């Protein structure tokens, strides 16, 4: 017996293909959309339909943008000599929110992960090398995550950029702000001890 | 009507005075103890009864120990010239678990917190100054938590130790190991950018 109408079933199927949304959540979302006025479903459908046509990759930093170059690459007030290399656009947004970086970005669109068949050629590393060869860049901040694939990617970048005439830096690893040290995991705490800095 | 016998009530009261244990948890623990053989309750009672008599503060580092000086202070293989200043004994245990610190400790037994009426005199700061004046200590690592009272205490220590002939360091603040940077809070991420280090 089919309890869920095919149209609803189809929406549930499609919603549950999104990351972090299982069948239960998808069903809840779909039923919620169904209960709300049709205009909401229509708006959502429209915004999904035009998404890929109106958003493209910036040809310089490879972030998603409706213009090319993107707003950050085109902004003359930002320091073009400092490049922050991140894995994904979400990382760019996180760093922008800190208000503590005024340089440009380079989005790799992935991490090196041999298990998933992703090598250096599959992500925007050649494009990064090309940007550096341009000569305007003085510092490259490797801001990949401190996860295993993030570290692998960082090591690879350090290897290939080691002899480039740039300052190559990494984000600090350590105790998160506001954290009681006895709740820090031992690896983070060990790293924080090794990387301790002069207090004054 | 009294449903809980007074003896049980008393145990629940006493258990719920422990940190992080509310009345519900206390009741669950008490009933669990009641269901188990009496020997467990007896052992627990005995260990509580002898606790304060058999454990004392090390007169050197002020950690809890059954000997004076404690095992760490008495160990000749540990570097006596490096002192790690922590808030509580729990922090010492967390750092010991990292296997990356081989020096001595100094337990402050609290943090400066004017709101709670705790000033520098209420914690073991004078004792720390006395240890430093001894002359054997070359580095003091301030390992207070990166919480507000932890930072206040660290600032105070930096102020009073600034002119001492020692290297004064702090634990690194930054992204925890294994964390995806887009999930880091903005203050931690901002700190990680400011404190970025040379990659090679």
Coordinates of C-alpha atoms in Angstrom, one line a residue:
Chain A
X1 CA 0.0 0.0 0.0
X2 CA 1.3 3.4 -1.0
X3 CA 0.7 5.9 1.8
X4 CA 2.9 8.7 0.5
X5 CA 1.7 10.2 -2.8
X6 CA 4.4 9.9 -5.5
X7 CA 4.9 13.7 -5.8
X8 CA 5.6 13.9 -2.0
X9 CA 7.8 10.8 -2.2
X10 CA 9.8 12.4 -5.0
X11 CA 10.4 15.6 -2.9
X12 CA 11.4 13.5 0.1
X13 CA 13.8 11.6 -2.1
X14 CA 15.4 14.7 -3.4
X15 CA 15.6 16.4 0.0
X16 CA 17.2 13.4 1.5
X17 CA 20.1 13.6 -1.0
X18 CA 21.2 16.8 0.7
X19 CA 24.1 16.4 3.3
X20 CA 23.0 15.8 6.8
X21 CA 19.3 15.2 5.9
X22 CA 18.1 11.7 6.3
X23 CA 14.7 10.3 5.3
X24 CA 13.0 11.3 8.5
X25 CA 14.1 14.9 8.3
X26 CA 13.3 15.0 4.6
X27 CA 9.8 13.8 5.4
X28 CA 9.3 16.4 8.1
X29 CA 10.6 19.1 5.8
X30 CA 8.4 18.0 2.9
X31 CA 5.3 17.8 5.0
X32 CA 6.0 21.2 6.5
X33 CA 6.4 22.7 3.0
X34 CA 3.1 21.0 2.1
X35 CA 1.3 22.6 5.0
X36 CA 2.6 26.1 4.3
X37 CA 1.1 28.3 1.5
X38 CA 2.0 27.2 -2.0
X39 CA 4.0 30.5 -2.5
X40 CA 6.8 29.3 -0.3
X41 CA 7.2 26.1 -2.3
X42 CA 7.1 28.2 -5.5
X43 CA 9.7 30.6 -4.3
X44 CA 12.0 27.8 -3.2
X45 CA 11.6 26.1 -6.5
X46 CA 12.3 29.3 -8.4
X47 CA 15.5 30.0 -6.4
X48 CA 16.7 26.5 -7.0
X49 CA 15.9 26.7 -10.7
X50 CA 18.0 29.9 -11.3
X51 CA 20.8 29.0 -8.8
X52 CA 23.3 27.5 -11.2
X53 CA 22.7 30.0 -14.0
X54 CA 23.3 33.1 -11.8
X55 CA 26.2 31.9 -9.7
X56 CA 29.6 31.0 -11.2
X57 CA 33.1 30.5 -10.0
X58 CA 35.4 33.6 -9.8
X59 CA 38.1 33.0 -12.3
X60 CA 40.7 34.3 -9.9
X61 CA 40.0 32.8 -6.4
X62 CA 37.3 30.2 -7.4
X63 CA 34.8 31.3 -4.9
X64 CA 31.1 31.2 -5.8
X65 CA 30.0 34.6 -7.0
X66 CA 27.5 36.4 -9.2
X67 CA 30.3 38.4 -10.8
X68 CA 33.7 37.6 -12.2
X69 CA 36.0 38.6 -10.6
X70 CA 34.1 38.2 -7.3
X71 CA 33.5 41.1 -4.9
X72 CA 36.7 40.2 -2.8
X73 CA 39.0 39.9 -5.8
X74 CA 37.7 43.2 -7.2
X75 CA 38.0 45.2 -4.0
X76 CA 41.0 47.5 -4.3
X77 CA 41.0 48.0 -0.5
X78 CA 42.0 44.4 0.1
X79 CA 45.7 43.4 0.2
X80 CA 46.4 41.5 -3.0
X81 CA 49.7 40.4 -1.7
X82 CA 48.3 38.0 1.0
X83 CA 46.5 34.9 -0.1
X84 CA 44.5 32.6 2.3
X85 CA 44.2 29.1 0.9
X86 CA 41.0 27.3 2.1
X87 CA 39.3 24.1 1.2
X88 CA 35.8 25.2 0.5
X89 CA 33.7 28.4 0.1
X90 CA 32.3 27.7 3.6
X91 CA 35.7 28.3 5.1
X92 CA 36.0 31.7 3.3
X93 CA 32.7 32.7 4.9
X94 CA 33.9 31.6 8.3
X95 CA 37.2 33.6 8.0
X96 CA 35.3 36.7 6.6
X97 CA 33.1 36.6 9.8
X98 CA 36.2 37.0 12.0
X99 CA 36.9 40.5 10.5
X100 CA 40.6 39.8 10.9
X101 CA 41.8 39.0 7.4
X102 CA 41.9 41.6 4.7
X103 CA 43.7 39.7 2.0
X104 CA 42.6 37.6 -0.9
X105 CA 41.5 34.0 -1.0
X106 CA 42.1 30.9 -3.0
X107 CA 39.5 28.1 -2.8
X108 CA 40.9 24.6 -3.5
X109 CA 37.4 23.1 -3.9
X110 CA 38.4 20.0 -2.0
X111 CA 41.3 18.3 -0.2
X112 CA 43.7 15.6 -1.3
X113 CA 42.2 12.3 -0.3
X114 CA 43.7 9.3 -2.1
X115 CA 41.0 7.0 -0.5
X116 CA 38.3 9.0 -2.4
X117 CA 40.4 9.1 -5.5
X118 CA 41.2 12.8 -5.1
X119 CA 44.7 13.7 -6.0
X120 CA 46.4 17.2 -6.3
X121 CA 45.2 17.4 -9.9
X122 CA 41.6 17.2 -8.9
X123 CA 41.7 20.4 -6.8
X124 CA 42.8 23.9 -7.7
X125 CA 46.5 23.6 -6.9
X126 CA 47.9 24.3 -10.4
X127 CA 45.8 27.4 -10.4
X128 CA 47.3 28.4 -7.0
X129 CA 50.8 27.9 -8.4
X130 CA 49.9 30.0 -11.4
X131 CA 48.7 32.8 -9.2
X132 CA 51.9 32.7 -7.1
X133 CA 54.1 32.8 -10.2
X134 CA 52.4 36.1 -11.1
X135 CA 54.7 37.7 -8.5
X136 CA 52.3 40.0 -6.6
X137 CA 51.8 37.5 -3.7
X138 CA 54.1 37.9 -0.7
X139 CA 52.4 35.6 1.8
X140 CA 50.4 32.4 1.5
X141 CA 48.4 31.4 4.6
X142 CA 47.5 27.7 4.4
X143 CA 44.1 27.6 6.2
X144 CA 43.1 24.0 5.5
X145 CA 41.4 22.2 8.4
X146 CA 43.4 20.4 11.0
X147 CA 41.7 17.1 9.9
X148 CA 43.7 14.3 8.3
X149 CA 42.9 15.3 4.7
X150 CA 43.4 18.9 5.6
X151 CA 46.9 18.1 7.0
X152 CA 47.8 16.0 4.0
X153 CA 46.8 18.9 1.6
X154 CA 48.8 21.4 3.7
X155 CA 51.9 19.1 3.6
X156 CA 51.6 18.8 -0.1
X157 CA 51.3 22.6 -0.5
X158 CA 54.3 23.2 1.8
X159 CA 56.3 20.7 -0.3
X160 CA 55.5 22.3 -3.7
X161 CA 55.7 26.0 -2.4
X162 CA 58.7 25.6 -0.2
X163 CA 61.1 27.2 -2.7
X164 CA 58.7 29.9 -3.9
X165 CA 59.8 33.4 -2.9
X166 CA 56.9 33.9 -0.5
X167 CA 56.3 33.7 3.3
X168 CA 54.4 30.5 3.9
X169 CA 52.3 30.4 7.1
X170 CA 49.7 28.2 8.8
X171 CA 46.9 28.9 11.2
X172 CA 47.8 28.5 14.8
X173 CA 46.7 25.2 16.4
X174 CA 45.9 25.2 20.1
X175 CA 43.3 25.6 22.8
X176 CA 40.0 27.2 21.5
X177 CA 39.2 30.6 23.0
X178 CA 37.1 30.3 26.1
X179 CA 38.0 26.7 26.8
X180 CA 38.9 25.2 30.1
X181 CA 42.1 23.4 29.5
X182 CA 41.1 20.3 31.3
X183 CA 38.4 19.7 28.7
X184 CA 40.8 20.0 25.8
X185 CA 41.7 16.8 24.1
X186 CA 45.2 15.5 24.7
X187 CA 46.5 16.1 21.1
X188 CA 45.3 19.7 21.1
X189 CA 46.8 20.3 24.5
X190 CA 50.1 18.6 23.5
X191 CA 50.2 20.9 20.4
X192 CA 49.4 24.0 22.6
X193 CA 52.4 23.1 24.8
X194 CA 54.7 22.6 21.9
X195 CA 53.6 25.8 20.2
X196 CA 53.6 27.9 23.3
X197 CA 54.5 31.5 22.7
X198 CA 56.3 34.2 24.7
X199 CA 53.8 35.8 27.0
X200 CA 55.2 39.3 26.5
Chain B
X1 CA 3.7 11.4 53.1
X2 CA 7.4 10.4 53.2
X3 CA 8.1 8.1 50.3
X4 CA 11.9 8.2 50.6
X5 CA 13.3 6.8 53.8
X6 CA 15.4 9.4 55.7
X7 CA 18.6 7.4 55.3
X8 CA 18.2 7.4 51.5
X9 CA 17.1 11.0 51.6
X10 CA 20.3 11.9 53.4
X11 CA 22.5 10.2 50.9
X12 CA 20.6 11.9 48.0
X13 CA 21.1 15.2 49.7
X14 CA 24.8 14.6 50.1
X15 CA 25.4 13.3 46.6
X16 CA 23.5 16.2 45.1
X17 CA 26.0 18.6 46.7
X18 CA 28.7 17.3 44.3
X19 CA 29.3 19.4 41.2
X20 CA 27.2 18.5 38.2
X21 CA 25.0 16.2 40.2
X22 CA 21.4 17.3 40.5
X23 CA 18.7 15.8 42.6
X24 CA 17.6 13.4 39.9
X25 CA 21.0 12.0 39.2
X26 CA 21.7 11.8 43.0
X27 CA 18.5 9.8 43.4
X28 CA 19.5 7.5 40.6
X29 CA 23.0 7.0 42.0
X30 CA 21.6 6.4 45.5
X31 CA 19.1 3.8 44.4
X32 CA 21.7 2.1 42.3
X33 CA 24.0 1.9 45.3
X34 CA 21.1 0.5 47.3
X35 CA 20.4 -2.2 44.8
X36 CA 24.1 -3.3 44.7
X37 CA 25.7 -5.5 47.5
X38 CA 26.4 -3.7 50.7
X39 CA 30.2 -4.1 50.2
X40 CA 30.2 -1.5 47.5
X41 CA 28.6 1.1 49.7
X42 CA 30.9 0.1 52.5
X43 CA 34.0 0.5 50.3
X44 CA 32.8 3.8 49.0
X45 CA 32.2 5.0 52.6
X46 CA 35.6 3.8 53.7
X47 CA 37.4 5.5 50.9
X48 CA 35.6 8.7 51.6
X49 CA 36.4 8.5 55.3
X50 CA 40.1 8.2 54.9
X51 CA 40.4 10.6 51.9
X52 CA 41.4 13.8 53.7
X53 CA 43.7 12.0 56.2
X54 CA 45.7 10.3 53.5
X55 CA 45.9 13.0 50.9
X56 CA 47.7 16.3 51.5
X57 CA 49.0 19.2 49.4
X58 CA 52.6 18.9 48.2
X59 CA 54.4 21.7 49.9
X60 CA 56.3 22.5 46.7
X61 CA 53.8 22.5 43.9
X62 CA 50.5 22.3 45.9
X63 CA 49.1 19.3 44.0
X64 CA 47.2 16.7 45.9
X65 CA 49.5 13.8 46.9
X66 CA 50.0 11.1 49.5
X67 CA 53.6 12.1 49.9
X68 CA 55.4 15.4 50.4
X69 CA 57.0 16.3 48.1
X70 CA 54.7 14.7 45.5
X71 CA 55.9 12.1 43.0
X72 CA 56.5 14.8 40.3
X73 CA 58.4 17.2 42.5
X74 CA 60.5 14.3 43.8
X75 CA 61.3 12.8 40.4
X76 CA 64.9 13.6 39.5
X77 CA 64.3 12.8 35.8
X78 CA 61.9 15.8 35.4
X79 CA 63.2 19.2 34.5
X80 CA 63.2 21.4 37.6
X81 CA 63.9 24.5 35.5
X82 CA 60.5 24.5 33.7
X83 CA 57.4 25.3 35.7
X84 CA 53.9 24.9 34.3
X85 CA 51.4 27.1 36.2
X86 CA 47.8 25.6 36.2
X87 CA 44.6 26.5 37.9
X88 CA 43.6 23.2 39.5
X89 CA 44.9 19.6 39.9
X90 CA 42.6 18.5 37.1
X91 CA 44.6 20.6 34.7
X92 CA 47.8 18.9 35.8
X93 CA 46.2 15.5 35.1
X94 CA 45.2 16.7 31.6
X95 CA 48.7 17.9 30.8
X96 CA 50.3 14.8 32.2
X97 CA 48.1 12.7 29.8
X98 CA 49.6 14.5 26.8
X99 CA 53.1 13.1 27.6
X100 CA 54.5 16.3 26.2
X101 CA 55.6 18.1 29.3
X102 CA 58.5 16.9 31.5
X103 CA 58.9 19.8 33.9
X104 CA 57.4 20.7 37.2
X105 CA 54.0 22.2 38.1
X106 CA 52.6 24.9 40.3
X107 CA 48.9 24.6 41.2
X108 CA 47.2 28.0 41.9
X109 CA 44.1 26.4 43.4
X110 CA 41.8 28.9 41.8
X111 CA 41.7 31.9 39.5
X112 CA 41.4 35.6 40.2
X113 CA 37.7 36.4 40.1
X114 CA 36.8 39.6 41.8
X115 CA 33.1 38.9 41.3
X116 CA 33.5 35.8 43.6
X117 CA 35.8 37.8 46.0
X118 CA 38.9 35.9 44.9
X119 CA 41.9 38.2 44.6
X120 CA 45.6 37.3 44.0
X121 CA 46.1 36.7 47.8
X122 CA 43.5 33.9 47.8
X123 CA 45.4 31.7 45.4
X124 CA 49.0 30.4 45.4
X125 CA 50.7 33.4 43.7
X126 CA 53.0 34.4 46.5
X127 CA 54.2 30.9 46.7
X128 CA 54.9 30.9 42.9
X129 CA 56.9 34.1 43.3
X130 CA 58.9 32.5 46.2
X131 CA 59.7 29.5 44.0
X132 CA 60.9 31.7 41.1
X133 CA 63.1 33.7 43.5
X134 CA 64.9 30.5 44.3
X135 CA 66.7 30.9 41.0
X136 CA 66.5 27.3 39.5
X137 CA 63.5 28.1 37.3
X138 CA 64.3 29.3 33.8
X139 CA 60.8 29.0 32.1
X140 CA 57.3 29.6 33.5
X141 CA 54.5 28.3 31.2
X142 CA 51.3 30.0 32.1
X143 CA 48.7 27.3 31.4
X144 CA 45.5 28.9 32.8
X145 CA 42.4 28.3 30.8
X146 CA 41.4 30.7 28.0
X147 CA 38.2 31.6 29.9
X148 CA 37.7 35.1 31.3
X149 CA 39.0 34.4 34.8
X150 CA 41.8 32.3 33.4
X151 CA 42.9 35.2 31.2
X152 CA 42.6 37.7 34.1
X153 CA 44.9 35.5 36.1
X154 CA 47.3 35.1 33.2
X155 CA 47.5 38.9 32.8
X156 CA 48.2 39.4 36.5
X157 CA 50.9 36.8 36.4
X158 CA 52.5 38.4 33.3
X159 CA 52.4 41.8 35.1
X160 CA 54.1 40.6 38.3
X161 CA 56.6 38.3 36.6
X162 CA 57.5 40.5 33.6
X163 CA 60.8 41.6 35.1
X164 CA 61.8 38.3 36.6
X165 CA 64.9 36.7 34.9
X166 CA 62.8 33.9 33.3
X167 CA 61.3 33.0 30.0
X168 CA 57.5 33.6 30.3
X169 CA 55.4 31.6 27.8
X170 CA 51.7 30.8 27.2
X171 CA 49.9 27.8 25.7
X172 CA 49.1 28.3 22.0
X173 CA 45.5 29.4 21.3
X174 CA 44.0 28.3 18.0
X175 CA 42.1 25.7 16.1
X176 CA 41.7 22.4 18.0
X177 CA 43.4 19.4 16.4
X178 CA 41.1 17.6 14.0
X179 CA 38.7 20.4 13.6
X180 CA 37.2 21.6 10.4
X181 CA 37.8 25.4 10.3
X182 CA 34.3 26.3 9.3
X183 CA 33.1 25.0 12.6
X184 CA 35.6 27.0 14.7
X185 CA 34.1 29.9 16.5
X186 CA 35.0 33.3 15.1
X187 CA 37.2 34.4 18.1
X188 CA 39.3 31.2 17.9
X189 CA 39.6 31.6 14.2
X190 CA 40.6 35.2 14.5
X191 CA 43.2 34.3 17.1
X192 CA 44.5 31.5 14.8
X193 CA 44.9 33.9 12.0
X194 CA 46.8 36.4 14.2
X195 CA 49.0 33.8 15.7
X196 CA 49.7 32.0 12.4
X197 CA 53.2 30.5 12.2
X198 CA 55.7 29.9 9.5
X199 CA 54.8 26.6 7.8
X200 CA 58.4 25.6 7.3

